[in-house]
mmCIF file of C-alpha atoms in Angstrom:
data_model
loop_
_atom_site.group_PDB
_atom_site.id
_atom_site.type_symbol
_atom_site.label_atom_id
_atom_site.label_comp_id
_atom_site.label_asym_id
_atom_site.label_seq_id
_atom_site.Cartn_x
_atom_site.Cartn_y
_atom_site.Cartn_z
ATOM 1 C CA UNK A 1323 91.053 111.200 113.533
ATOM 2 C CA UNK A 1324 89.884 110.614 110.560
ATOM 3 C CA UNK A 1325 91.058 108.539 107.242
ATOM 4 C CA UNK A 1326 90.094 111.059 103.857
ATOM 5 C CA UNK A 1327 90.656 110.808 100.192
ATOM 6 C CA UNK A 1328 93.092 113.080 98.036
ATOM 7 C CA UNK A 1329 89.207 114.797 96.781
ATOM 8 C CA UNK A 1330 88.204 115.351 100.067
ATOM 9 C CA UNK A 1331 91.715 117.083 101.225
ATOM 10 C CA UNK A 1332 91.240 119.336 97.851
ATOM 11 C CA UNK A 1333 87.690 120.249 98.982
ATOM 12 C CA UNK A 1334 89.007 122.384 101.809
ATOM 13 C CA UNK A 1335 90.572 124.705 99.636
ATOM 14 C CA UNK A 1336 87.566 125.526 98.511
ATOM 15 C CA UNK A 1337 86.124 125.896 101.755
ATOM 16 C CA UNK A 1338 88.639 127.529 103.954
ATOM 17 C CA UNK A 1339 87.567 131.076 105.128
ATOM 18 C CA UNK A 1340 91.071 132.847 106.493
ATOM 19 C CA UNK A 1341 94.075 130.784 106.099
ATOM 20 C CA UNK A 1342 95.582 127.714 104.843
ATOM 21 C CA UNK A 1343 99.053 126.540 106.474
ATOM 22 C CA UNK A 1344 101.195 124.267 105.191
ATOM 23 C CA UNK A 1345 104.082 122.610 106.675
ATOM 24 C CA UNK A 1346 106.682 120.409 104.601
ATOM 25 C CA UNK A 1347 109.528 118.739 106.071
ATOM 26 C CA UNK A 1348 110.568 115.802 103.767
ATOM 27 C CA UNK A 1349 113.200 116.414 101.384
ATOM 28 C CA UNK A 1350 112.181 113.985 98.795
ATOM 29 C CA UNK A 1351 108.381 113.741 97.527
ATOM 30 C CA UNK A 1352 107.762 110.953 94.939
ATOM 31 C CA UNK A 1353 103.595 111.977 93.863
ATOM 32 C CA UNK A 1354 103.156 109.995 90.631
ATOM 33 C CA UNK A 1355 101.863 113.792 89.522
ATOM 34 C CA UNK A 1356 105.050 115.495 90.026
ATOM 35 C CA UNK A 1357 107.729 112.168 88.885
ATOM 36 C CA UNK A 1358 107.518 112.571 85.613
ATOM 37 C CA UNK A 1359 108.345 116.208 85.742
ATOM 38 C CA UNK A 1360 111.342 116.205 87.753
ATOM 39 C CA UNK A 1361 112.449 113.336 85.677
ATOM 40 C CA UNK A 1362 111.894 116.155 82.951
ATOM 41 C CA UNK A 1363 114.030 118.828 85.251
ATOM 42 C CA UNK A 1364 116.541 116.059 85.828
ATOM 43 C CA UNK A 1365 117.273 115.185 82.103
ATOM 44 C CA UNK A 1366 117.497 118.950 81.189
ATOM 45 C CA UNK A 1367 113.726 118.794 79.484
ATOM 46 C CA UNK A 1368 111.709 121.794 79.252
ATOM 47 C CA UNK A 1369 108.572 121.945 81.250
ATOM 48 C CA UNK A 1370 106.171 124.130 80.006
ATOM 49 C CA UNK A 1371 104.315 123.828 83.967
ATOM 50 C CA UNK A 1372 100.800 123.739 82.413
ATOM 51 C CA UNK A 1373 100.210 121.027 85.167
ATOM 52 C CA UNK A 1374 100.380 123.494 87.688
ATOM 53 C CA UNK A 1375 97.808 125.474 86.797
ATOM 54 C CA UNK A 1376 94.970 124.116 88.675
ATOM 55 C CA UNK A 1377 96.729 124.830 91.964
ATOM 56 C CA UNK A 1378 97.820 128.438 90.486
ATOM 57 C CA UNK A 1379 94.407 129.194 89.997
ATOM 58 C CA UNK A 1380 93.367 127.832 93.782
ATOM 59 C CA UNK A 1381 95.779 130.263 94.632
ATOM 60 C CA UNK A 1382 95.151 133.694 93.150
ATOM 61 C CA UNK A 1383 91.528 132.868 93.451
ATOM 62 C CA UNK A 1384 92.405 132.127 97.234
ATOM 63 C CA UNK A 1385 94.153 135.173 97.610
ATOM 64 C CA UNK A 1386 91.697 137.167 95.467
ATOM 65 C CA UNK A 1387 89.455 136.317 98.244
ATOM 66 C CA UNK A 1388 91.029 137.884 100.861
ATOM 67 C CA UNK A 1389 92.563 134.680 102.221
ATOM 68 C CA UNK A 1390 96.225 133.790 102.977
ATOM 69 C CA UNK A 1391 98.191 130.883 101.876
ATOM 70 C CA UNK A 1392 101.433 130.242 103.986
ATOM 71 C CA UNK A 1393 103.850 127.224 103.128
ATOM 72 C CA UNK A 1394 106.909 126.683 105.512
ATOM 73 C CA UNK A 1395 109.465 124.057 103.912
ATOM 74 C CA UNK A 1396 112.159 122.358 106.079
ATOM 75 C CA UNK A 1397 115.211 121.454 104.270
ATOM 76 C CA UNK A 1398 118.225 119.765 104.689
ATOM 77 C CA UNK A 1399 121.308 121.165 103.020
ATOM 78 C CA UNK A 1400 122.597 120.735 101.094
ATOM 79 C CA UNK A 1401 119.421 120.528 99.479
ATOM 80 C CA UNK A 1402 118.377 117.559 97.414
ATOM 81 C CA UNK A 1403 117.793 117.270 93.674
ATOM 82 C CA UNK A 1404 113.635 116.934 94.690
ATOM 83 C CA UNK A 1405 114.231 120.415 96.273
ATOM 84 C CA UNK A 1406 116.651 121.994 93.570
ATOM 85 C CA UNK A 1407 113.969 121.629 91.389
ATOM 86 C CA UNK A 1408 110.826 123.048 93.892
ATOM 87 C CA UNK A 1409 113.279 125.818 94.297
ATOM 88 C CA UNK A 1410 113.329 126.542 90.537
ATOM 89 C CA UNK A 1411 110.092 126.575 89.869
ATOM 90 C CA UNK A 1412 109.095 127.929 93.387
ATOM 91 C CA UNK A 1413 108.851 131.977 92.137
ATOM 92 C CA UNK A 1414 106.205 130.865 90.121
ATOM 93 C CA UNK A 1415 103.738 129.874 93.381
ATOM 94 C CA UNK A 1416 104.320 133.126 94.747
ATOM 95 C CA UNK A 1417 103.892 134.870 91.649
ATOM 96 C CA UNK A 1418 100.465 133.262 92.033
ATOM 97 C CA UNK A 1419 100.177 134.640 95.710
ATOM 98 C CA UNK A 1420 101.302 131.330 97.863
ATOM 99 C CA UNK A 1421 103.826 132.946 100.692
ATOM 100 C CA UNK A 1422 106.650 130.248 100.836
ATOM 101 C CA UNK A 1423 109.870 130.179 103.394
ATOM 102 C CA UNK A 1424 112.572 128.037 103.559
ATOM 103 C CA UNK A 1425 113.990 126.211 106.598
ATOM 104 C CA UNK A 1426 117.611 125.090 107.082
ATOM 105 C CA UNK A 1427 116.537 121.728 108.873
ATOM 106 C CA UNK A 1428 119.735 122.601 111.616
ATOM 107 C CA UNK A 1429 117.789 125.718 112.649
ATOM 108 C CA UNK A 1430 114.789 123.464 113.893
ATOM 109 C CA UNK A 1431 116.310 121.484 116.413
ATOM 110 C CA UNK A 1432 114.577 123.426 119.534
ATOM 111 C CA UNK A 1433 111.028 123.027 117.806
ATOM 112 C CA UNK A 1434 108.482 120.445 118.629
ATOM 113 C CA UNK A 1435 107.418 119.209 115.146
ATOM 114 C CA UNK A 1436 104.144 117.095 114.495
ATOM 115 C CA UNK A 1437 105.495 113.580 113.062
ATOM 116 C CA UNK A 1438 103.974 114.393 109.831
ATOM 117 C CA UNK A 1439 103.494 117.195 107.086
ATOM 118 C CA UNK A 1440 100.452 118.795 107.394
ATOM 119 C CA UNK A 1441 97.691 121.177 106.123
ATOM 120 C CA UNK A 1442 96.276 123.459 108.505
ATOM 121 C CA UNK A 1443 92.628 125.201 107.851
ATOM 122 C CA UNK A 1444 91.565 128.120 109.528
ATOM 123 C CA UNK A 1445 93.116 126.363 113.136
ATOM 124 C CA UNK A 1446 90.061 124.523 112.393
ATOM 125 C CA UNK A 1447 91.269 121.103 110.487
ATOM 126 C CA UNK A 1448 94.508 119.691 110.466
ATOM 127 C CA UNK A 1449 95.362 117.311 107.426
ATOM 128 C CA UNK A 1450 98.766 115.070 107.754
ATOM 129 C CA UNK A 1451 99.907 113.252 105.175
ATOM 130 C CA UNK A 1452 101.496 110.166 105.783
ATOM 131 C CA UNK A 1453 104.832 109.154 103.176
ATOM 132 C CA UNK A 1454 106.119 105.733 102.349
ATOM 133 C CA UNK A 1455 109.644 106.143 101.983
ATOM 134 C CA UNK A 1456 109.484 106.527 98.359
ATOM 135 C CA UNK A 1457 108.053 109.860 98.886
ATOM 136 C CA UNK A 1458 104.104 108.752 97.816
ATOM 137 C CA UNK A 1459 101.820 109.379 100.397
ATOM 138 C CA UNK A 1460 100.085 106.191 101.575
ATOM 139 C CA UNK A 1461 97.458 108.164 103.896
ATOM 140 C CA UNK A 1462 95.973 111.301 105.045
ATOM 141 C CA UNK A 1463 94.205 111.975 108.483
ATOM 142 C CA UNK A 1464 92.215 114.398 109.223
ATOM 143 C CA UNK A 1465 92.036 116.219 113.097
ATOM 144 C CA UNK A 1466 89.907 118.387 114.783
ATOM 145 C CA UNK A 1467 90.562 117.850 118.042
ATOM 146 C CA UNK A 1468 92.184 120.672 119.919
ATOM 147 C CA UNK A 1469 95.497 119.679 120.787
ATOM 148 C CA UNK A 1470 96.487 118.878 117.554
ATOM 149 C CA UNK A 1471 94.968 121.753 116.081
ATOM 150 C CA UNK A 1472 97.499 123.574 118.631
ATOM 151 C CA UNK A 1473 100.598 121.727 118.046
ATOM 152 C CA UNK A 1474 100.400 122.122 114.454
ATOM 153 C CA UNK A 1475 99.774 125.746 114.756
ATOM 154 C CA UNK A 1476 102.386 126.279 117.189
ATOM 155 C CA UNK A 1477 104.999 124.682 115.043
ATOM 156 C CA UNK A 1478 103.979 126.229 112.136
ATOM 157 C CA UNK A 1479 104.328 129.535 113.685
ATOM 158 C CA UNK A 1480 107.890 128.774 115.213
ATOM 159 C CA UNK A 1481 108.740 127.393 111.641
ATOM 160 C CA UNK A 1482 107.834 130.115 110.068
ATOM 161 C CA UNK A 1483 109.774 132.621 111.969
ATOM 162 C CA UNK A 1484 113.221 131.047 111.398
ATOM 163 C CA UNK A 1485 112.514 131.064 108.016
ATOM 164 C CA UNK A 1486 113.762 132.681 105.089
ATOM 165 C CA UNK A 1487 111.771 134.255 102.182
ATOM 166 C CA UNK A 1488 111.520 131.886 98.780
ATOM 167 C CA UNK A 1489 113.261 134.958 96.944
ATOM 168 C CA UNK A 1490 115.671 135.304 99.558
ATOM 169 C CA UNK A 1491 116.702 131.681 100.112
ATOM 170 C CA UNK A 1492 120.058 130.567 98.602
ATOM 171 C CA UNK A 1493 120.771 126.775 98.957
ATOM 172 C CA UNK A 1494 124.299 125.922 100.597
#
């Protein structure tokens, strides 16, 4: 394992040949990028999202490519006001070609989860990132080593199956 910046994580998705895998399964996030815009969503403000481009264009260029961009989000319901607001703005990533399901947190109780979200490159690199409790991420590791590489997969995979299309997902 290895300790890596916020830079170095973004490098991969430059990098990555086949497929990028992301599993989320907090249901609060506080990123100093994204605070300031669900305070916005919280207070009614209008958002006109132009801070989202960069990872749009990561995106479509991704999937331009040929390459796929899975994200698998675990969620307790009923959902919080971190996730009401993902989930509004959450057509627009797979308008730009991200595939995104949702995850009822009960349905997950059989699967053997990693302890921490992750990125998964090509079954290649594994990149967790580690949360305070206030949501800000405080590290990120990156793996290579086999097993790890495995378990991720694995529970991405059995994630992903229980899950339920972003356009199909309605929040209890």
């Amino acid at each position: 394992m290895e300790l890596i910046t916020g830079e170095a994580r973004r490098e991969f998705f430059s990098t990555f040949r086949r497929e990028a895998l992301h599993l989320e399964m907090r249901d609060t996030y506080g990123t100093q990028a994204e605070q300031p815009y669900l305070k916005k969503w919280v207070t009614g403000e209008r958002d006109d999202r132009e801070w989202l481009r960069p990872w749009f264009e990561t995106v479509r260029s991704a999937v331009q490519a040929g390459k796929t961009i899975r994200r698998a989000r675990i969620v307790s319901e009923p959902i919080t006001d971190y996730q009401r607001w993902v989930l509004s703005d959450s057509h627009l990533f797979t308008e730009a070609g991200e595939q995104i399901v949702w995850v009822p947190r009960r349905l997950v109780s059989g699967v053997a989860l990693p302890g921490n979200d992750f990125w998964l490159f090509d079954e290649a690199a594994a990149i967790f990132s580690v949360f305070a409790g206030n949501g800000e991420v405080v590290e990120r590791q990156l793996w290579k080593e086999p097993d790890v590489l495995r378990l991720c997969k694995t529970a991405f995979e059995s994630v992903w199956r229980l899950g339920i299309h972003d356009h199909e997902y309605k929040p209890v």
